[in-house]
PDB file of C-alpha atoms (C1' of nucleotides) in Angstrom:
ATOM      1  CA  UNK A 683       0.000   0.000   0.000  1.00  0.00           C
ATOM      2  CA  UNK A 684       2.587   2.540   0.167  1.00  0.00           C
ATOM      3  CA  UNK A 685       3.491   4.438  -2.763  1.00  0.00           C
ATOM      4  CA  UNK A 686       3.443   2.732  -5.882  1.00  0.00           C
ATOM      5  CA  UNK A 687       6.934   1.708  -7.490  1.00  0.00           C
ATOM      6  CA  UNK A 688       7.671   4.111  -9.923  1.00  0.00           C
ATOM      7  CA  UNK A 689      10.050   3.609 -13.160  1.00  0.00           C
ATOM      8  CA  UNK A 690      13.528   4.904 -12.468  1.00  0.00           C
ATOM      9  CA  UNK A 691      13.279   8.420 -14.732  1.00  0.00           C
ATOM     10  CA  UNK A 692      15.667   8.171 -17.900  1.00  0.00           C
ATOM     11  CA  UNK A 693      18.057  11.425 -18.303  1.00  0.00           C
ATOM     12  CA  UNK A 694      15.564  14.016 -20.096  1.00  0.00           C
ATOM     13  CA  UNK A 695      13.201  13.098 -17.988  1.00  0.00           C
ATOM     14  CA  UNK A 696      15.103  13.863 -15.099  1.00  0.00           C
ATOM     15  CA  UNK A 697      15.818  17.559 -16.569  1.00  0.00           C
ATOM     16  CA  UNK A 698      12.073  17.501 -16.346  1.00  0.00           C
ATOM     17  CA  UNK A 699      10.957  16.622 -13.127  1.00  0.00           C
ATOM     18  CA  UNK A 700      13.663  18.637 -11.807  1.00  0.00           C
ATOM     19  CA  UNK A 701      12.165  22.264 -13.151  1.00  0.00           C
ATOM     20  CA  UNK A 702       9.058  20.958 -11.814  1.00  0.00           C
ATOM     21  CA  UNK A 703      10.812  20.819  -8.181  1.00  0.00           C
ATOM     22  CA  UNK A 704      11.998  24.091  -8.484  1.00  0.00           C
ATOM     23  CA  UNK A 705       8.995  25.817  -9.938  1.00  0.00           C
ATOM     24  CA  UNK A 706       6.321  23.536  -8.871  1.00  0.00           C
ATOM     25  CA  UNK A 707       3.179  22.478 -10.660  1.00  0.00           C
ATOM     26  CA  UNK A 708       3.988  23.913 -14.521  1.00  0.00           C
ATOM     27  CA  UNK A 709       2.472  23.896 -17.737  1.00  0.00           C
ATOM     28  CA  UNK A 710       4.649  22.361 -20.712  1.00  0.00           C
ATOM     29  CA  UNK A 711       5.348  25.894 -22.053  1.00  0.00           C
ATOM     30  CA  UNK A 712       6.828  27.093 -18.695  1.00  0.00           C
ATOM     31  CA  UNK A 713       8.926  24.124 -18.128  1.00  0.00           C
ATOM     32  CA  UNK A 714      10.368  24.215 -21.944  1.00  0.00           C
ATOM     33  CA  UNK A 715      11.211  28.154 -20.974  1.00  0.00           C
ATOM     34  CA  UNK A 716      12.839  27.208 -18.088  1.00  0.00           C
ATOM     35  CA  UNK A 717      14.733  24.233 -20.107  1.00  0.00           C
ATOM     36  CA  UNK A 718      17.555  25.829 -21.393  1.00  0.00           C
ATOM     37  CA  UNK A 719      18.479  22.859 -23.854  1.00  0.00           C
ATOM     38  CA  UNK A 720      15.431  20.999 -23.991  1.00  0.00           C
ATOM     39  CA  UNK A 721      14.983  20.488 -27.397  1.00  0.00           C
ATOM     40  CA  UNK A 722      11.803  21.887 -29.347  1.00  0.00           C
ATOM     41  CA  UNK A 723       8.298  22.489 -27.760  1.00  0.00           C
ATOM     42  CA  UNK A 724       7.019  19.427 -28.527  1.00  0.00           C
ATOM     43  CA  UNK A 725       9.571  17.616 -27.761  1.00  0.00           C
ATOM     44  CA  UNK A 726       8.942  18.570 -24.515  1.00  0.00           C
ATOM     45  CA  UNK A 727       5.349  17.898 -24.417  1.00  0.00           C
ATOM     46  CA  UNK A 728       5.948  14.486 -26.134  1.00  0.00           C
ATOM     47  CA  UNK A 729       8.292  13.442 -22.855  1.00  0.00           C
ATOM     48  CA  UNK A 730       5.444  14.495 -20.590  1.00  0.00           C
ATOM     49  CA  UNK A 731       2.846  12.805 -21.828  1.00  0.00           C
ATOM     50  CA  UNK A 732       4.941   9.745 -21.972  1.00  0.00           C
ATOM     51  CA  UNK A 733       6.107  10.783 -18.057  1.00  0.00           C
ATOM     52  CA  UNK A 734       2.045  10.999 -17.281  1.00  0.00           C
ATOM     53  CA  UNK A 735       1.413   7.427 -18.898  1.00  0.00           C
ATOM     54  CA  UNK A 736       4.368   5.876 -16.605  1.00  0.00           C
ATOM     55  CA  UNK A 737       2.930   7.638 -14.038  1.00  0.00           C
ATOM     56  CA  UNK A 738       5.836  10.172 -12.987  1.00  0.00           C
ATOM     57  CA  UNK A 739       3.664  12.965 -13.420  1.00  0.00           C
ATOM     58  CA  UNK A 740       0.330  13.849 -12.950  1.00  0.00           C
ATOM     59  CA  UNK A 741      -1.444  16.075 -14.920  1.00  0.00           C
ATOM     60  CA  UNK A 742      -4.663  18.538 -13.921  1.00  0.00           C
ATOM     61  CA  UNK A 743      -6.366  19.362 -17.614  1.00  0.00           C
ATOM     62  CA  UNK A 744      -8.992  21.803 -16.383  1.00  0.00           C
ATOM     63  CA  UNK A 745      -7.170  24.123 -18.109  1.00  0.00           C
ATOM     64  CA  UNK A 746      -6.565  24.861 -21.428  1.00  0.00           C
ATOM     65  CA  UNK A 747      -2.931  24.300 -20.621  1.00  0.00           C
ATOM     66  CA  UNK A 748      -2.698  21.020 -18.876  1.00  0.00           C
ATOM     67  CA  UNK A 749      -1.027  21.625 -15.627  1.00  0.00           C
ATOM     68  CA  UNK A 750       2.072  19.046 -14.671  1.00  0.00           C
ATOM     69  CA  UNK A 751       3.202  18.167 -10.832  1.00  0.00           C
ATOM     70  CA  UNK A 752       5.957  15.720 -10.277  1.00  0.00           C
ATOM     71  CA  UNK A 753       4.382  12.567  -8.965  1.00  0.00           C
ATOM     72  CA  UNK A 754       7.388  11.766  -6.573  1.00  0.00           C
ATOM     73  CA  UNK A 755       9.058  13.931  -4.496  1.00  0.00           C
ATOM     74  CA  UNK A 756      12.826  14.948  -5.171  1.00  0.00           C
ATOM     75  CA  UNK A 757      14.212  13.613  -2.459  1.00  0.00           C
ATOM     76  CA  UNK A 758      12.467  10.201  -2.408  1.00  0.00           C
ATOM     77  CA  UNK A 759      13.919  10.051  -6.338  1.00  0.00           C
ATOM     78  CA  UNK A 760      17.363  11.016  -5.073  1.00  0.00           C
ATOM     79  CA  UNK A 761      16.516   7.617  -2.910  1.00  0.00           C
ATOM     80  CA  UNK A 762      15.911   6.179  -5.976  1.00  0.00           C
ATOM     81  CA  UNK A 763      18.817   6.817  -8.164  1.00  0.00           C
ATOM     82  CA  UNK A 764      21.200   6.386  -4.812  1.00  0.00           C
ATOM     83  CA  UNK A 765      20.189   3.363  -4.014  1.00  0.00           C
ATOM     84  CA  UNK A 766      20.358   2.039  -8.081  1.00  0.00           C
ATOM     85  CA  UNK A 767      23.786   3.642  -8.284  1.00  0.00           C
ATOM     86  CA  UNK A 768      24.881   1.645  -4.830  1.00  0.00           C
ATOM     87  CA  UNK A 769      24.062  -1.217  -6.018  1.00  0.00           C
ATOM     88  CA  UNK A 770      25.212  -1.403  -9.803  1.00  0.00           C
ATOM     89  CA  UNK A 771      28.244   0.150  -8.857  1.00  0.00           C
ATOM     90  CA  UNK A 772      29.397   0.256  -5.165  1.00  0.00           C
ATOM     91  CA  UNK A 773      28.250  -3.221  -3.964  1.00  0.00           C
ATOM     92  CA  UNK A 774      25.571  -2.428  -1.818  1.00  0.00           C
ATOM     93  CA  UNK A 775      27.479   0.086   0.199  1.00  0.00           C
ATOM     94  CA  UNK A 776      26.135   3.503   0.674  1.00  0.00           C
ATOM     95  CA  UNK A 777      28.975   4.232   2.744  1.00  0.00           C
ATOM     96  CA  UNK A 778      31.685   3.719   0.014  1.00  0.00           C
ATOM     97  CA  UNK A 779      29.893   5.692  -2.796  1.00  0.00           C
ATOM     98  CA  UNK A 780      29.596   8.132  -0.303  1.00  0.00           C
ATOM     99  CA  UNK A 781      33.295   8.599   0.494  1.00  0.00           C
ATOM    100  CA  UNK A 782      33.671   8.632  -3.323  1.00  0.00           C
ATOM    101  CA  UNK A 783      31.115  11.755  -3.332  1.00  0.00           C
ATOM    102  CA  UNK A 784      33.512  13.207  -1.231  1.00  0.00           C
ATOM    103  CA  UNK A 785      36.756  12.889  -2.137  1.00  0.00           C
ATOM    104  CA  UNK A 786      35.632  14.334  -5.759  1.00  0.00           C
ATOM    105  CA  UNK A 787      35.399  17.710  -4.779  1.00  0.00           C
ATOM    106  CA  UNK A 788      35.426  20.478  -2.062  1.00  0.00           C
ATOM    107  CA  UNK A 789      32.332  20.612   0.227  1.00  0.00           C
ATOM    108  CA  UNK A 790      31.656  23.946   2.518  1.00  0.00           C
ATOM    109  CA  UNK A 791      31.976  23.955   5.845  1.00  0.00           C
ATOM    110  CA  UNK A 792      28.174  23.701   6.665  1.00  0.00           C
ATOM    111  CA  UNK A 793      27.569  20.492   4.837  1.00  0.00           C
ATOM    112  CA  UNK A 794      30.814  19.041   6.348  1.00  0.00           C
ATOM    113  CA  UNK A 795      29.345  19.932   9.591  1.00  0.00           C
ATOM    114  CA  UNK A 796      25.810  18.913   8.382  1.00  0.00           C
ATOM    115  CA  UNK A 797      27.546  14.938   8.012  1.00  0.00           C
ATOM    116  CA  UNK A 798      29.065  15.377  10.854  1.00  0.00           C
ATOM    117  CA  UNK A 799      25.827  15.605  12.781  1.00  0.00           C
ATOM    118  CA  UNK A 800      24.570  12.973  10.705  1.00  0.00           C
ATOM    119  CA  UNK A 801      26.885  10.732  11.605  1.00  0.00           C
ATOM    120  CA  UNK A 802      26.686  11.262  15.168  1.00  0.00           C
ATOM    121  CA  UNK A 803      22.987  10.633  14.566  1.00  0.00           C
ATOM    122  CA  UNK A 804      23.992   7.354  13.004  1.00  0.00           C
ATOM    123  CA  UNK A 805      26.150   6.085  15.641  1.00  0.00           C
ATOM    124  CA  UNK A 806      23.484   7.520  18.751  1.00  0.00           C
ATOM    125  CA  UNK A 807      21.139   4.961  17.315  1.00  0.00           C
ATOM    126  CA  UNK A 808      22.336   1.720  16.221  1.00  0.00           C
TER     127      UNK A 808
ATOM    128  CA  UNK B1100      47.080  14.533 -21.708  1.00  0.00           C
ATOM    129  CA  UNK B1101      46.311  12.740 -18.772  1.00  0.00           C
ATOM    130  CA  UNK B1102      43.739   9.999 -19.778  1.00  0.00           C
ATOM    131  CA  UNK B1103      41.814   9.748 -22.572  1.00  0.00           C
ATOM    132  CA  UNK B1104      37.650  10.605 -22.198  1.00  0.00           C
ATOM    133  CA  UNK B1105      36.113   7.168 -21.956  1.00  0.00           C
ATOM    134  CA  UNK B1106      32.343   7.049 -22.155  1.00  0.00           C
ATOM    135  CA  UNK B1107      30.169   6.230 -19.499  1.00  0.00           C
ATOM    136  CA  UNK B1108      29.255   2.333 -19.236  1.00  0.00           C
ATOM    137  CA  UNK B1109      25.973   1.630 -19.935  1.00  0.00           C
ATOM    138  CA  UNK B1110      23.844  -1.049 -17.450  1.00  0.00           C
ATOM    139  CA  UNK B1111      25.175  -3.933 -18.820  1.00  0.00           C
ATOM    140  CA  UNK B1112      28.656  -3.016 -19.755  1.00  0.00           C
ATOM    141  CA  UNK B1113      28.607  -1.857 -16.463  1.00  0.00           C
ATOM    142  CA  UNK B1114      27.864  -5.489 -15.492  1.00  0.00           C
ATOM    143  CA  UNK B1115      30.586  -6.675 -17.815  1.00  0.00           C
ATOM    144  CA  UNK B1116      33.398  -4.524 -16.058  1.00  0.00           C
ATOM    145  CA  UNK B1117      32.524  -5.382 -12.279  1.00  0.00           C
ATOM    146  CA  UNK B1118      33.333  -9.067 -13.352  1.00  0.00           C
ATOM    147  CA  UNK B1119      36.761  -7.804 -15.153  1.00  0.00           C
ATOM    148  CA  UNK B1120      37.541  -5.494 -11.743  1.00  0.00           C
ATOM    149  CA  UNK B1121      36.965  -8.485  -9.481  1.00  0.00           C
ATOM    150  CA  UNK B1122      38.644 -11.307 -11.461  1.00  0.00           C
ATOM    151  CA  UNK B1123      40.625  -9.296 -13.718  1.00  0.00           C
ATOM    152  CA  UNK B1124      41.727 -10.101 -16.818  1.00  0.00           C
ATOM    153  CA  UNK B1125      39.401 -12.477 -17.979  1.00  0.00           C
ATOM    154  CA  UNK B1126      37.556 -14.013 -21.464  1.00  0.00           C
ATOM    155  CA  UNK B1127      34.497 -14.239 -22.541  1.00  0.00           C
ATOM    156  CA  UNK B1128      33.622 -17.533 -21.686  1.00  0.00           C
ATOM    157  CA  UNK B1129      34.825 -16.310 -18.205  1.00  0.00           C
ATOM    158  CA  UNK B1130      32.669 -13.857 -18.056  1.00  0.00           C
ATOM    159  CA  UNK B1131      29.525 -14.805 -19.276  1.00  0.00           C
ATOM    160  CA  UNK B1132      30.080 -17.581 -16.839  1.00  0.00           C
ATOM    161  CA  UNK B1133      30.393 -15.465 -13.811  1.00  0.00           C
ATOM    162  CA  UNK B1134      27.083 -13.373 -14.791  1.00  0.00           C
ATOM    163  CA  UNK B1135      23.990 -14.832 -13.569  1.00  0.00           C
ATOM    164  CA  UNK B1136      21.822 -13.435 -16.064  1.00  0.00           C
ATOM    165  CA  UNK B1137      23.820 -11.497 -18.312  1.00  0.00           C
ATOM    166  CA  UNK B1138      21.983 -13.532 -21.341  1.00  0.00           C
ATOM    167  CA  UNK B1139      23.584 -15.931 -24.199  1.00  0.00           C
ATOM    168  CA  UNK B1140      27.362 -16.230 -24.656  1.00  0.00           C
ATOM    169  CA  UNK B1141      26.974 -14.868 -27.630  1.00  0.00           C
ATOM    170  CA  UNK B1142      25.560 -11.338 -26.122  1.00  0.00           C
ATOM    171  CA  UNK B1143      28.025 -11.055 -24.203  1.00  0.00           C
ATOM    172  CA  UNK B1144      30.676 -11.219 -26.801  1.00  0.00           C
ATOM    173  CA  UNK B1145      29.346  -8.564 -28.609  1.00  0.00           C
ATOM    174  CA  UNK B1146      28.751  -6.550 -25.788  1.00  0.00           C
ATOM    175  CA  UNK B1147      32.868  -6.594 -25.155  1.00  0.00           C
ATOM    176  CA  UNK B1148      33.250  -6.440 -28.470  1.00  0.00           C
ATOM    177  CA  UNK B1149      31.390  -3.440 -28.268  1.00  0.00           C
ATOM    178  CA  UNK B1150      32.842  -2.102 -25.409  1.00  0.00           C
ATOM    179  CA  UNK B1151      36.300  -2.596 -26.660  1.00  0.00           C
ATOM    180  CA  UNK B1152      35.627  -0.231 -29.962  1.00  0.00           C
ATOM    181  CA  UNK B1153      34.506   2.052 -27.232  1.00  0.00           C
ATOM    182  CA  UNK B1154      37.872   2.135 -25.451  1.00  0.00           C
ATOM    183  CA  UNK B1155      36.059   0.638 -22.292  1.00  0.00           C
ATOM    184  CA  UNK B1156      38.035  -2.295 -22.079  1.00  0.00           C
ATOM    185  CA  UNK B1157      41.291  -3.657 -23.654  1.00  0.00           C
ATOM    186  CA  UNK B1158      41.658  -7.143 -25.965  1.00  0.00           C
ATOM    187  CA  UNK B1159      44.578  -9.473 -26.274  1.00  0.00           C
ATOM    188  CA  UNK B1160      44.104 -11.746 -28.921  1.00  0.00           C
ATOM    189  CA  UNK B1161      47.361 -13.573 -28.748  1.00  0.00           C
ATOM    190  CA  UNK B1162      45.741 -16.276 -27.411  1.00  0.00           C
ATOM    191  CA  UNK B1163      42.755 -18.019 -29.058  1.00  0.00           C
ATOM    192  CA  UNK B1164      40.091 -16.981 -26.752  1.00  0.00           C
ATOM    193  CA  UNK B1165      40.529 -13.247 -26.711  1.00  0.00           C
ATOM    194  CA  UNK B1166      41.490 -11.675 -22.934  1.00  0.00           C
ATOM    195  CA  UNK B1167      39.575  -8.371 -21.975  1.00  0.00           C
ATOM    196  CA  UNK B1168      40.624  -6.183 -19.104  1.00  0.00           C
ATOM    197  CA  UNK B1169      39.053  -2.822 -18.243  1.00  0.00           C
ATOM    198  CA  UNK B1170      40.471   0.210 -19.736  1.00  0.00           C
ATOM    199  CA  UNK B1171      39.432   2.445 -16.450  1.00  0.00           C
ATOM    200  CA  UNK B1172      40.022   1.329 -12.608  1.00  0.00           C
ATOM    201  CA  UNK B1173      37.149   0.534 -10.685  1.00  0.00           C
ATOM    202  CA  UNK B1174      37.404   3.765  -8.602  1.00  0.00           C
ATOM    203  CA  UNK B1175      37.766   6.110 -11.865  1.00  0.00           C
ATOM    204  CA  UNK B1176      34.132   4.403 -12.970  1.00  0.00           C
ATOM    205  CA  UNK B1177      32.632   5.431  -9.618  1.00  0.00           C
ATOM    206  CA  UNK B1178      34.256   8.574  -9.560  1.00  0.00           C
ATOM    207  CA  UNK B1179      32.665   9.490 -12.625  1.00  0.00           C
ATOM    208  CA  UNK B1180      29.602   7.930 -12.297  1.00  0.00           C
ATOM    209  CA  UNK B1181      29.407   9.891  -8.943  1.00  0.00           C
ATOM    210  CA  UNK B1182      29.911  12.655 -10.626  1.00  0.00           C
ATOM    211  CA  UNK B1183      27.110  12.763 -13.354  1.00  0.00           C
ATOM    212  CA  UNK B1184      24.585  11.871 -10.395  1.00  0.00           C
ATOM    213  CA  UNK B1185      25.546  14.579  -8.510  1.00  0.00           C
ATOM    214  CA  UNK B1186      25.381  17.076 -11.760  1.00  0.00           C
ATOM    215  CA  UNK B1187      22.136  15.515 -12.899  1.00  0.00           C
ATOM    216  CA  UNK B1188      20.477  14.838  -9.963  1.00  0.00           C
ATOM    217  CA  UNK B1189      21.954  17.005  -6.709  1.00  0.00           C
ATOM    218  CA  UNK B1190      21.866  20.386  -8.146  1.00  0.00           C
ATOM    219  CA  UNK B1191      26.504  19.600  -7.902  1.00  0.00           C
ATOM    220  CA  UNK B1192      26.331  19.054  -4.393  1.00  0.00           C
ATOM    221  CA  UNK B1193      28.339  15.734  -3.595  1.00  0.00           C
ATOM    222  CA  UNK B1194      27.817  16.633  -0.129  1.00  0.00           C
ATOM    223  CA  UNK B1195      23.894  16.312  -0.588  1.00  0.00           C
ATOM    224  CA  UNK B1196      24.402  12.651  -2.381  1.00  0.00           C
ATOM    225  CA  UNK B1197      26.210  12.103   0.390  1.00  0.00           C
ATOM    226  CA  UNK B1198      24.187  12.474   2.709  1.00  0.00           C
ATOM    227  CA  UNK B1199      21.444  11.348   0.647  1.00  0.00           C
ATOM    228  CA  UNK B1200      23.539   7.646   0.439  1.00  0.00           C
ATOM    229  CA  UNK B1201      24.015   7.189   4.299  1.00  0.00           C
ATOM    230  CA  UNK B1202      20.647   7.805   5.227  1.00  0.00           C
ATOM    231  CA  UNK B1203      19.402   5.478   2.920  1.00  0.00           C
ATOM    232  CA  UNK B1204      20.663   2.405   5.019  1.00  0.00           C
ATOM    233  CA  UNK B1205      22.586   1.001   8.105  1.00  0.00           C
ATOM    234  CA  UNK B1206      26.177   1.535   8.069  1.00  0.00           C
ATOM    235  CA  UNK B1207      28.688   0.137   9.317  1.00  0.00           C
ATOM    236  CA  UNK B1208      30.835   1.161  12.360  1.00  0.00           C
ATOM    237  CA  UNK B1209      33.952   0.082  11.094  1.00  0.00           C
ATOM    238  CA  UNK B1210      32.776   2.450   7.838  1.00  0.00           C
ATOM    239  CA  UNK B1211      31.513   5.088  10.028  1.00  0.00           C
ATOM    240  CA  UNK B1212      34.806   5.484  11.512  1.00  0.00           C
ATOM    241  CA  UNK B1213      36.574   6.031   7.966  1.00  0.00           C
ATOM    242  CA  UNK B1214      34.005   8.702   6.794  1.00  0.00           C
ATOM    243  CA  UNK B1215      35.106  10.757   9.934  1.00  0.00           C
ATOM    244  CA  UNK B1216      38.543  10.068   9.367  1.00  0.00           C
ATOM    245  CA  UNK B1217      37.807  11.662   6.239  1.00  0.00           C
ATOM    246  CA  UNK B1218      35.658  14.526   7.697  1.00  0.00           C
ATOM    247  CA  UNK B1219      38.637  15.121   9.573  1.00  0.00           C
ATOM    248  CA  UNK B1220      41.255  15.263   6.530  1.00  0.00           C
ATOM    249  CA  UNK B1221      38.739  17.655   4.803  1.00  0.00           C
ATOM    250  CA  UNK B1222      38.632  19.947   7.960  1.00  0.00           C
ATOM    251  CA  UNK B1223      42.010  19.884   8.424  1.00  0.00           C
ATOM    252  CA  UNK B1224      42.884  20.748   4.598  1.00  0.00           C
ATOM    253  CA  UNK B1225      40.820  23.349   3.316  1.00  0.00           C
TER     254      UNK B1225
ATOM    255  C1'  DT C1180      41.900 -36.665 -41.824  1.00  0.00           C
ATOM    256  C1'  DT C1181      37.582 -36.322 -39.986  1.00  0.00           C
ATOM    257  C1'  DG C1182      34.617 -34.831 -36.561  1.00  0.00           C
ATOM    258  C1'  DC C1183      33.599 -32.248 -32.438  1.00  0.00           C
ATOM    259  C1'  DA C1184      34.016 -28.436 -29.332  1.00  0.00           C
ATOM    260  C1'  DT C1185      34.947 -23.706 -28.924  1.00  0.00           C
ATOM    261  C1'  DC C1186      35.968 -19.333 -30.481  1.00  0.00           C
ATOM    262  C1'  DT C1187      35.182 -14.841 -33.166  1.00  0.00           C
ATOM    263  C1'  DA C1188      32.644 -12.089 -36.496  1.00  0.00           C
ATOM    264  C1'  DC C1189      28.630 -10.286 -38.373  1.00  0.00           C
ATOM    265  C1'  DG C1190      24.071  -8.972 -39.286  1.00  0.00           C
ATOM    266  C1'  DA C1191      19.309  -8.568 -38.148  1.00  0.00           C
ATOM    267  C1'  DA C1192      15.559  -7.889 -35.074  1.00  0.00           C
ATOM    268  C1'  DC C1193      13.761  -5.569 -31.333  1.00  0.00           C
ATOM    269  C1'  DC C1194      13.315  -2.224 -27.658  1.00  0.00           C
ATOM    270  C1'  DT C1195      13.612   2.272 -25.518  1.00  0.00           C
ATOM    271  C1'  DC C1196      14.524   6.988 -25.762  1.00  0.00           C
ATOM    272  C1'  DT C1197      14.556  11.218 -28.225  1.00  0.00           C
ATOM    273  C1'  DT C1198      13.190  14.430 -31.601  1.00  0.00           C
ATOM    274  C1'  DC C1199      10.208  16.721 -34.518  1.00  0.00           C
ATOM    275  C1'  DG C1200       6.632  17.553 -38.305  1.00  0.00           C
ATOM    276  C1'  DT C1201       1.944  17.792 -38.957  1.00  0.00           C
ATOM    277  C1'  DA C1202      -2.864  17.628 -37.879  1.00  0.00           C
ATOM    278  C1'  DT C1203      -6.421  19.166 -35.056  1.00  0.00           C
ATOM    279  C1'  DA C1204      -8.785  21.621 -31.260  1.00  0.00           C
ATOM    280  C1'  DT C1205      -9.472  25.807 -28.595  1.00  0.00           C
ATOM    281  C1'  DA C1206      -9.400  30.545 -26.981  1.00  0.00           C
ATOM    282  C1'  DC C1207      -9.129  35.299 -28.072  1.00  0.00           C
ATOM    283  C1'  DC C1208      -9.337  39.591 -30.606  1.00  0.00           C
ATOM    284  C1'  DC C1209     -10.887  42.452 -34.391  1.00  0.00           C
TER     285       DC C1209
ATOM    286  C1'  DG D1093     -17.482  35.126 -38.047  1.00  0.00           C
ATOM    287  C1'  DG D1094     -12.541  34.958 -39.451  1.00  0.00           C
ATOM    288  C1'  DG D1095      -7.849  34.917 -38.454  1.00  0.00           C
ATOM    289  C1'  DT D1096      -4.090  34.275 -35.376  1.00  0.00           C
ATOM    290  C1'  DA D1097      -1.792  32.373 -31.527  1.00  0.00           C
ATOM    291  C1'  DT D1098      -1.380  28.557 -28.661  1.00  0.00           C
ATOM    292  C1'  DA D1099      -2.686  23.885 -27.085  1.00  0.00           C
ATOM    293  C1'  DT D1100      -2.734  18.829 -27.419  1.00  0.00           C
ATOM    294  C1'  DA D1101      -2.382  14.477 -29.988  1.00  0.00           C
ATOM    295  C1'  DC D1102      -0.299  11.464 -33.019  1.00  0.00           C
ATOM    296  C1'  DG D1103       2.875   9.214 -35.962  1.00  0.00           C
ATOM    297  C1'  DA D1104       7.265   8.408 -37.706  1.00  0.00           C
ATOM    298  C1'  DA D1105      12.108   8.567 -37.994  1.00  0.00           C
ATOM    299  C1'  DG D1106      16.605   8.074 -36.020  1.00  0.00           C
ATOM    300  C1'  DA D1107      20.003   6.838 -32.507  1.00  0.00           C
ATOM    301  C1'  DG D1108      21.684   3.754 -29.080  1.00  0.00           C
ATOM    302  C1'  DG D1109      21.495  -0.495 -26.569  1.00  0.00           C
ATOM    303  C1'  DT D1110      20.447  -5.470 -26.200  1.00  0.00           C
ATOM    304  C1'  DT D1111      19.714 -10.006 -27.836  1.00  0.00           C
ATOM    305  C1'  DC D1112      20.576 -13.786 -30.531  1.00  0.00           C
ATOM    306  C1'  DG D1113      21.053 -16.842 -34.784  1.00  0.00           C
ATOM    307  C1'  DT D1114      24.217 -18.245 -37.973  1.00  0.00           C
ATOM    308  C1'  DA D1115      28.509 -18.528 -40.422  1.00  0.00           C
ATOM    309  C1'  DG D1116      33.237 -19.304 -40.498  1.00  0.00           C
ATOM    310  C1'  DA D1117      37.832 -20.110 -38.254  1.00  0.00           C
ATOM    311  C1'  DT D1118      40.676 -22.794 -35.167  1.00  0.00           C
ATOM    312  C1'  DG D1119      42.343 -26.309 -32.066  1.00  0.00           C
ATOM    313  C1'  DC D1120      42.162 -31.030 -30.571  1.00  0.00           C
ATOM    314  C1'  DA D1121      41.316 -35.904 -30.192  1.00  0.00           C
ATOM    315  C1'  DA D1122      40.423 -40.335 -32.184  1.00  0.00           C
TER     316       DA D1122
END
DNA sequence: TTGCATCTACGAACCTCTTCGTATATACCC
DNA sequence: GGGTATATACGAAGAGGTTCGTAGATGCAA
């Protein structure tokens, strides 16, 4: 009963659903303004219709312009892709892929201090 | 000059190079043996075959049954497949996929103690 | 040498993703 | 109403990835 699985979005559609974190529920014309490379209008449209049949959007039509919301929340996709990449790649650990995430380039202070209360967290409560 | 570009591995080259980085150089036979599902012999000789006019991997055919290695070391892969995530998908935060990684499952304390070590080492070396 | 096992090479089919042209509907303004 | 701008829907083409059948080469054993 929880959410339903949904398909693991492919790159463009990715570009997608992120301007419609940002900006929130969109119309197609909005979110091909705000895609800087994103290919013709209807290329655009095509990928979110085809995103509303696989059920990573949702789409209001009571207007003329059919209004678009993400369907899954960016963070539980970042779950998504994390989790994929973890396994394909970093044998099931979470902890190594995230030393790699690390060690690839310089993080501020505040999120270094940010993991560091993580990890406290983490070790609090076994 | 430093190394040459490769491409990113798709999912099943991907595949194909986790068996070369764990037994290393290997054949075909080799390593369509140690996939579980990685289809017909015969896919998985194209695949390499594939993947070596790609640069991903490297051939010697002095022997009759051809001997692939990968081209990139296992960390290089994860470094760069790191890195697209975090551009694609974590607005170029690797601190965010970080944290995004450990929260997504139990960790151990034997890793917990390396990812302060390397809190530390980032701290210390701004 | 003949036959069998094993290897590579190659091409075709199929799938998904991406891109766009065109057709059609709808609102708005004069 | 007529024309223009803007929407959606649909189909088709192209690129990349995956799968596999088949053909041809090579080594080996009887």
């Amino acid at each position: 009963m929880g959410e339903p699985k949904l398909p693991k979005p492919t790159e463009s559609e990715l570009g997608i659903l992120r301007v419609l974190w940002a900006r929130g529920p969109s119309t197609v014309r909005e979110v091909h303004e705000a895609l800087a490379d994103g290919g013709g209008y209807t290329t655009v449209l095509k990928l979110m219709q085809i995103m509303t049949d696989k059920g990573l959007v949702v789409r209001d039509e009571s207007q003329r312009a059919h209004v678009y919301s993400a369907r899954a929340s960016e963070q539980r996709t970042q779950r998504q892709l994390v989790t994929d990449l973890v396994e394909r790649a970093f044998g099931g650990s979470p902890a190594r892929l995230a030393m790699q995430a690390l060690s690839t380039k310089r993080t501020s202070p505040e999120e270094l201090a940010e993991l560091r209360k993580l990890l406290d967290a983490m070790e609090g409560e076994p």
